[in-house]
Amino acid sequence: MSSNINLTSPIVSVEWLHKHLNANNLIVLDGTIVKTFDALQQQIPNARFFDIKQKFSDTSDPFPSAFPSEVQFQKEARKLGVNKDSAIVVYDDKGIYSSARVWYLFRAFGFNNVAVLNGGFPEWLKAGYATEYMNLYEGGAGDFEAKMQPNFMQFFDDIQKASKNETHKIIDARSSGRFNCTEPEPRAGLRMGTIPNSVSLPFTDLLENGVLKSKKDLAKAFYMVAEQDDPIIFSCGSGITACVLALGAEISGYKNSSVYDGSWTEYGSLIGDMKAPSTWTKDELLAYILIYVSHLDLNESREEKKYILSRVDKEVYQRVYEQFEKDSDYECIQNIFEGVKTHDYYRDDLAGLFADIKLMAFADGNYAQMEQVAYMELKKILKDG
């Protein structure tokens, strides 16, 4: 089939793609994340690699997969030969994962003739369709025009207002374990926690073996967390799987939705809930323990403070100190116990922590009796906790 096509659904099946693979205006994009050119990798015939991380993200942003500028997106899309009248089908190698992000980016820049391949490359292989070795696109540039659409992407200030004022339903695509702080974040150093007033809907709940569930099942999943006319912001770890929820919501008839671009990686890095020790980072827990010990003689010496600042950043110290000043002695012990029990950070590094406590206590040349007693109590808590 060689005529131009117009996509009327946000998803297409592998059977549909196989049938229309030679359409004049069709462009197939491989949106697999964290992938570089590899001549030994297989792809769908004539697919073009859409490099989310390096080409279609703002790499100057400290957080991953940050929303690109209009200029950047247009420039890179044109390099892939995307035209104003193109029809785009995007897939990834996990089923439906990062492909939804590509779909959402195009729509955020005003391009709607785009769909996700349901089940992605695994379904293509399962169907027994032809593949080829990966190759770089060397064709001509396209005439694609990017036009940023309002309210598709939400940013840090937006999510703060939405959370505080409860103007939107904030739906988190991370696993229930990450949402409930019972499993750590995969990104090193990132605190556990949730955006206040958010609810959980793991993106995996919308899938079965990498394929989207039926429209009826998708609608049921969304109905449990939001009404169709609710304004919604989807969040996740770094703005990737939130787009899977956006895809499912679109299919289910939800029209008033958006994606928080920075998601928990940004929010958890910029705002911490010091009232909840289960959300503390390793450095925050260490700072709290050292501050607690240093104040047992009712006086944190300059040397003790200097030692603590040699172990944690000044911002961490200040944030933790503000909370410490609000806590009673009993609350301090409970906080330390909860932090250790929740994170289990020091199970394999108790000796290092105990050395930190002693070195800090000795920093002013005076290992006070109260500090010695606290050291023994903390040692018991940390070993038994």
XYZ file of C-alpha atoms in Angstrom:
385
model
C 0.000 0.000 0.000
C 1.549 3.312 -1.070
C -1.041 6.065 -0.389
C -0.705 8.633 2.381
C -2.296 7.733 5.692
C -3.912 9.648 8.513
C -3.776 8.106 11.977
C -7.099 8.163 13.807
C -6.016 6.316 16.966
C -3.108 6.899 19.372
C -2.152 3.219 19.035
C -1.791 0.834 16.118
C -1.277 -2.923 16.053
C 1.722 -4.691 14.558
C -0.630 -6.150 11.953
C -1.718 -2.638 10.950
C 1.890 -1.434 10.725
C 2.943 -4.424 8.659
C 0.120 -3.731 6.227
C 0.936 -0.011 5.877
C 4.727 -0.173 6.118
C 5.201 1.182 2.576
C 2.789 4.112 2.852
C 4.274 7.237 1.270
C 4.155 9.442 4.349
C 4.833 6.804 7.016
C 7.853 7.203 9.284
C 8.650 4.524 11.841
C 10.653 5.735 14.831
C 12.555 3.557 17.289
C 12.080 5.344 20.614
C 13.994 2.825 22.723
C 15.652 4.669 25.572
C 19.370 4.591 26.492
C 20.357 3.141 23.153
C 23.137 4.173 20.806
C 23.774 3.144 17.264
C 24.717 -0.524 17.056
C 24.979 -2.166 13.648
C 24.266 -5.556 15.240
C 20.915 -4.503 16.687
C 17.708 -5.417 14.873
C 14.984 -2.944 13.996
C 11.723 -2.733 12.072
C 12.546 -2.150 8.386
C 13.407 1.500 7.618
C 13.011 2.580 11.251
C 14.830 5.726 12.357
C 16.354 6.001 15.823
C 14.742 8.702 17.971
C 17.391 9.512 20.580
C 15.355 10.677 23.565
C 18.297 11.218 25.901
C 20.776 13.055 23.690
C 18.821 14.632 20.843
C 15.312 15.199 22.168
C 16.043 16.255 25.765
C 17.534 19.411 27.220
C 20.910 17.937 28.211
C 21.863 21.160 30.025
C 19.117 20.488 32.577
C 20.340 18.742 35.756
C 17.427 16.305 35.627
C 17.062 13.467 33.094
C 14.955 13.539 29.915
C 14.115 17.221 30.384
C 11.670 18.818 27.951
C 13.500 20.227 24.898
C 12.949 23.657 23.440
C 10.752 24.240 20.428
C 13.822 25.065 18.361
C 15.691 21.922 19.418
C 12.775 19.599 18.806
C 12.059 21.023 15.362
C 15.735 20.849 14.360
C 16.194 17.222 15.435
C 12.845 16.075 13.999
C 13.751 17.592 10.641
C 17.073 15.736 10.721
C 15.057 12.512 10.895
C 13.173 13.531 7.761
C 9.903 14.309 9.537
C 7.568 16.424 7.428
C 4.445 18.381 8.231
C 2.369 15.704 6.457
C 4.179 12.671 7.895
C 2.405 9.869 9.718
C 4.565 8.625 12.585
C 4.463 5.264 14.344
C 6.849 4.905 17.269
C 7.924 1.779 19.124
C 10.428 0.671 21.765
C 12.054 -2.611 22.729
C 10.120 -3.113 25.983
C 6.580 -3.125 24.607
C 5.197 0.237 25.650
C 7.606 2.269 27.721
C 9.587 5.154 26.221
C 7.588 5.077 22.965
C 4.764 6.825 24.804
C 7.154 9.663 25.660
C 7.932 10.149 21.962
C 4.207 10.142 21.148
C 3.591 12.726 23.846
C 6.480 14.972 22.769
C 5.154 15.217 19.221
C 1.690 16.078 20.498
C 3.140 18.664 22.903
C 4.711 20.339 19.873
C 1.464 20.413 17.922
C 1.791 17.256 15.820
C -1.095 14.800 16.126
C -0.582 12.358 13.244
C 1.405 10.048 15.508
C 0.691 6.707 17.194
C 2.382 4.152 19.429
C 2.941 0.593 18.221
C 0.995 -1.540 20.687
C 3.372 -4.104 22.148
C 6.360 -2.552 20.404
C 9.266 -4.520 18.984
C 8.539 -7.653 21.084
C 5.097 -7.965 19.447
C 6.608 -7.350 16.004
C 9.045 -10.218 16.589
C 6.313 -12.406 18.045
C 4.275 -11.931 14.856
C 7.256 -13.139 12.820
C 7.573 -10.003 10.708
C 10.814 -9.074 8.957
C 13.573 -7.104 10.652
C 16.817 -5.583 9.503
C 20.081 -4.472 11.058
C 20.023 -1.030 12.582
C 21.213 1.726 10.271
C 21.539 5.469 10.529
C 19.059 7.659 8.680
C 20.866 9.368 5.818
C 17.913 10.776 3.892
C 16.930 14.359 3.344
C 15.740 16.807 5.981
C 12.044 17.283 6.618
C 9.938 20.421 6.898
C 8.369 19.622 10.286
C 7.286 22.662 12.294
C 7.161 22.549 16.092
C 4.503 24.635 17.805
C 4.544 24.319 21.571
C 1.067 23.589 22.923
C 0.032 25.162 26.243
C -0.636 22.975 29.287
C 0.756 19.738 27.843
C 3.777 19.901 30.127
C 3.802 21.012 33.747
C 6.929 22.153 35.544
C 8.159 22.555 39.114
C 6.248 25.731 39.974
C 3.101 24.282 38.420
C 3.249 21.070 40.443
C 3.895 22.960 43.679
C 0.747 25.028 43.165
C -1.329 22.051 42.031
C -0.235 19.996 45.027
C -0.716 22.736 47.600
C -4.049 23.997 46.280
C -5.322 20.579 45.108
C -6.366 22.055 41.760
C -5.489 18.844 39.870
C -5.536 15.124 40.392
C -1.847 14.180 40.517
C -1.434 10.563 39.427
C 1.890 8.794 39.937
C 2.970 6.124 37.423
C 5.760 4.645 39.567
C 5.407 1.232 41.188
C 3.309 1.039 44.343
C 6.475 0.175 46.280
C 8.194 3.376 45.220
C 5.028 5.391 45.796
C 4.551 3.935 49.294
C 8.266 4.203 50.153
C 8.690 0.471 50.685
C 11.311 0.152 47.955
C 14.149 2.566 47.077
C 14.351 4.784 44.043
C 16.555 3.341 41.283
C 18.345 6.667 40.813
C 21.348 6.803 43.158
C 20.982 9.333 45.974
C 17.337 10.145 45.250
C 15.106 10.184 48.308
C 12.020 8.035 48.590
C 8.687 9.809 48.820
C 5.612 11.096 47.018
C 4.248 14.422 45.865
C 1.696 15.583 48.466
C -1.932 14.936 47.486
C -0.954 12.509 44.726
C -2.405 9.049 44.112
C -0.877 5.895 42.696
C -1.589 4.227 39.366
C 1.457 2.180 38.291
C 1.869 2.324 34.520
C 2.309 -1.450 34.520
C -1.340 -1.738 35.603
C -2.303 -0.606 32.101
C -0.259 -3.322 30.397
C -0.279 -7.061 29.980
C 2.971 -8.494 28.646
C 3.922 -5.087 27.261
C 0.614 -4.634 25.408
C -2.049 -2.137 26.439
C -5.108 -3.698 28.020
C -8.543 -3.309 26.464
C -10.199 0.095 26.371
C -12.697 -1.159 28.954
C -9.947 -2.228 31.356
C -8.062 1.022 30.851
C -11.177 3.060 31.577
C -11.773 1.042 34.730
C -8.215 1.665 35.960
C -8.574 5.426 35.488
C -12.076 5.541 36.936
C -10.639 4.297 40.232
C -8.461 7.417 40.592
C -10.130 10.234 38.630
C -13.292 11.382 36.886
C -13.149 12.094 33.164
C -13.588 15.836 33.621
C -10.951 16.132 36.357
C -7.853 18.174 35.480
C -5.014 15.655 35.765
C -1.228 15.827 36.026
C 0.669 12.590 35.462
C 3.997 12.079 37.191
C 6.538 9.252 37.462
C 10.275 8.982 38.074
C 11.617 11.212 35.305
C 8.734 11.986 32.942
C 8.896 8.816 30.823
C 6.253 6.400 32.131
C 3.923 9.275 33.049
C 3.395 9.424 29.287
C 2.174 5.802 29.327
C -0.593 6.977 31.650
C -1.246 9.924 29.332
C -1.588 7.471 26.440
C -3.996 5.272 28.388
C -5.998 8.308 29.483
C -6.305 9.516 25.897
C -7.681 6.140 24.818
C -10.064 6.185 27.797
C -11.537 9.557 26.867
C -9.707 11.757 29.391
C -8.930 15.036 27.645
C -7.848 17.401 30.434
C -4.496 15.876 31.313
C -0.849 16.902 31.320
C 2.561 15.526 32.333
C 4.915 16.814 35.039
C 8.184 16.824 33.131
C 10.655 16.656 36.043
C 8.492 14.199 37.982
C 9.765 12.679 41.243
C 13.457 13.001 40.321
C 13.098 16.770 40.255
C 10.528 17.115 43.020
C 12.278 14.751 45.405
C 15.588 16.509 44.777
C 14.265 20.024 45.334
C 11.777 19.415 48.126
C 12.108 16.990 50.981
C 9.660 16.227 53.763
C 11.895 16.357 56.821
C 8.936 15.435 59.003
C 8.964 11.966 57.440
C 12.212 10.076 58.186
C 11.141 7.353 55.764
C 11.774 9.850 52.953
C 15.220 10.989 54.128
C 18.252 10.411 51.974
C 21.345 8.668 53.331
C 23.084 12.027 53.815
C 20.095 13.471 55.671
C 19.983 10.508 58.026
C 23.725 10.740 58.634
C 23.487 14.491 59.279
C 20.594 14.001 61.700
C 22.450 11.337 63.688
C 25.617 13.434 63.907
C 23.716 16.589 64.870
C 21.841 14.629 67.530
C 25.052 13.287 69.087
C 26.783 16.668 68.906
C 23.970 18.302 70.913
C 23.838 15.787 73.744
C 26.110 18.029 75.796
C 23.764 20.917 74.841
C 26.434 22.545 72.721
C 27.459 21.769 69.152
C 31.022 22.984 68.992
C 32.536 24.673 65.986
C 34.775 21.647 65.459
C 31.831 19.250 65.561
C 29.902 21.330 63.038
C 32.974 21.473 60.828
C 33.230 17.695 60.903
C 29.555 17.250 60.009
C 29.959 19.656 57.084
C 32.903 17.587 55.894
C 30.532 14.648 55.563
C 27.373 16.288 54.131
C 26.580 19.340 51.996
C 25.781 22.632 53.681
C 22.250 22.630 52.270
C 21.613 19.157 53.680
C 22.978 20.256 57.055
C 20.763 23.352 57.184
C 17.646 21.455 56.132
C 18.236 18.735 58.710
C 19.196 21.168 61.457
C 15.926 23.058 61.040
C 14.004 19.847 61.630
C 16.252 18.766 64.512
C 15.536 21.997 66.382
C 11.798 21.242 66.247
C 12.114 17.693 67.610
C 12.087 16.567 71.227
C 14.661 14.054 72.504
C 12.094 11.288 72.178
C 11.231 12.357 68.623
C 14.924 12.395 67.726
C 15.353 8.763 68.740
C 12.135 7.766 66.985
C 13.207 9.565 63.827
C 16.594 7.849 63.808
C 15.014 4.474 64.433
C 12.448 4.978 61.649
C 15.058 6.220 59.209
C 17.363 3.276 59.809
C 14.545 0.746 59.813
C 13.046 2.080 56.603
C 16.186 2.538 54.563
C 18.543 -0.006 56.121
C 21.316 2.150 54.698
C 24.014 1.038 57.065
C 23.425 -2.686 57.294
C 26.650 -3.311 55.389
C 28.481 -0.243 56.628
C 27.870 0.004 60.375
C 31.562 0.319 61.148
C 31.830 3.388 58.944
C 28.866 5.043 60.611
C 30.140 4.336 64.105
C 33.514 5.772 63.093
C 31.742 8.934 61.874
C 29.947 9.287 65.207
C 33.163 8.872 67.222
C 35.214 11.157 64.983
C 32.551 13.845 65.212
C 32.307 13.480 69.007
C 36.096 13.679 69.326
C 36.307 16.653 66.956
C 36.342 19.135 69.844
C 38.745 16.978 71.872
C 36.100 16.168 74.449
C 34.195 12.863 74.217
C 31.538 13.767 76.792
C 29.835 11.128 78.939
C 26.453 11.867 77.373
C 27.990 11.384 73.934
C 29.431 8.046 75.031
C 26.033 6.920 76.344
C 24.353 8.067 73.128
C 26.939 6.226 71.064
C 26.142 2.956 72.847
C 22.396 3.504 72.502
C 22.673 4.356 68.825
C 24.888 1.348 68.254
C 22.147 -0.828 69.718
C 19.423 0.865 67.647
C 21.395 0.616 64.427
C 22.340 -3.011 64.966
C 18.889 -4.118 66.066
C 16.869 -1.756 63.876
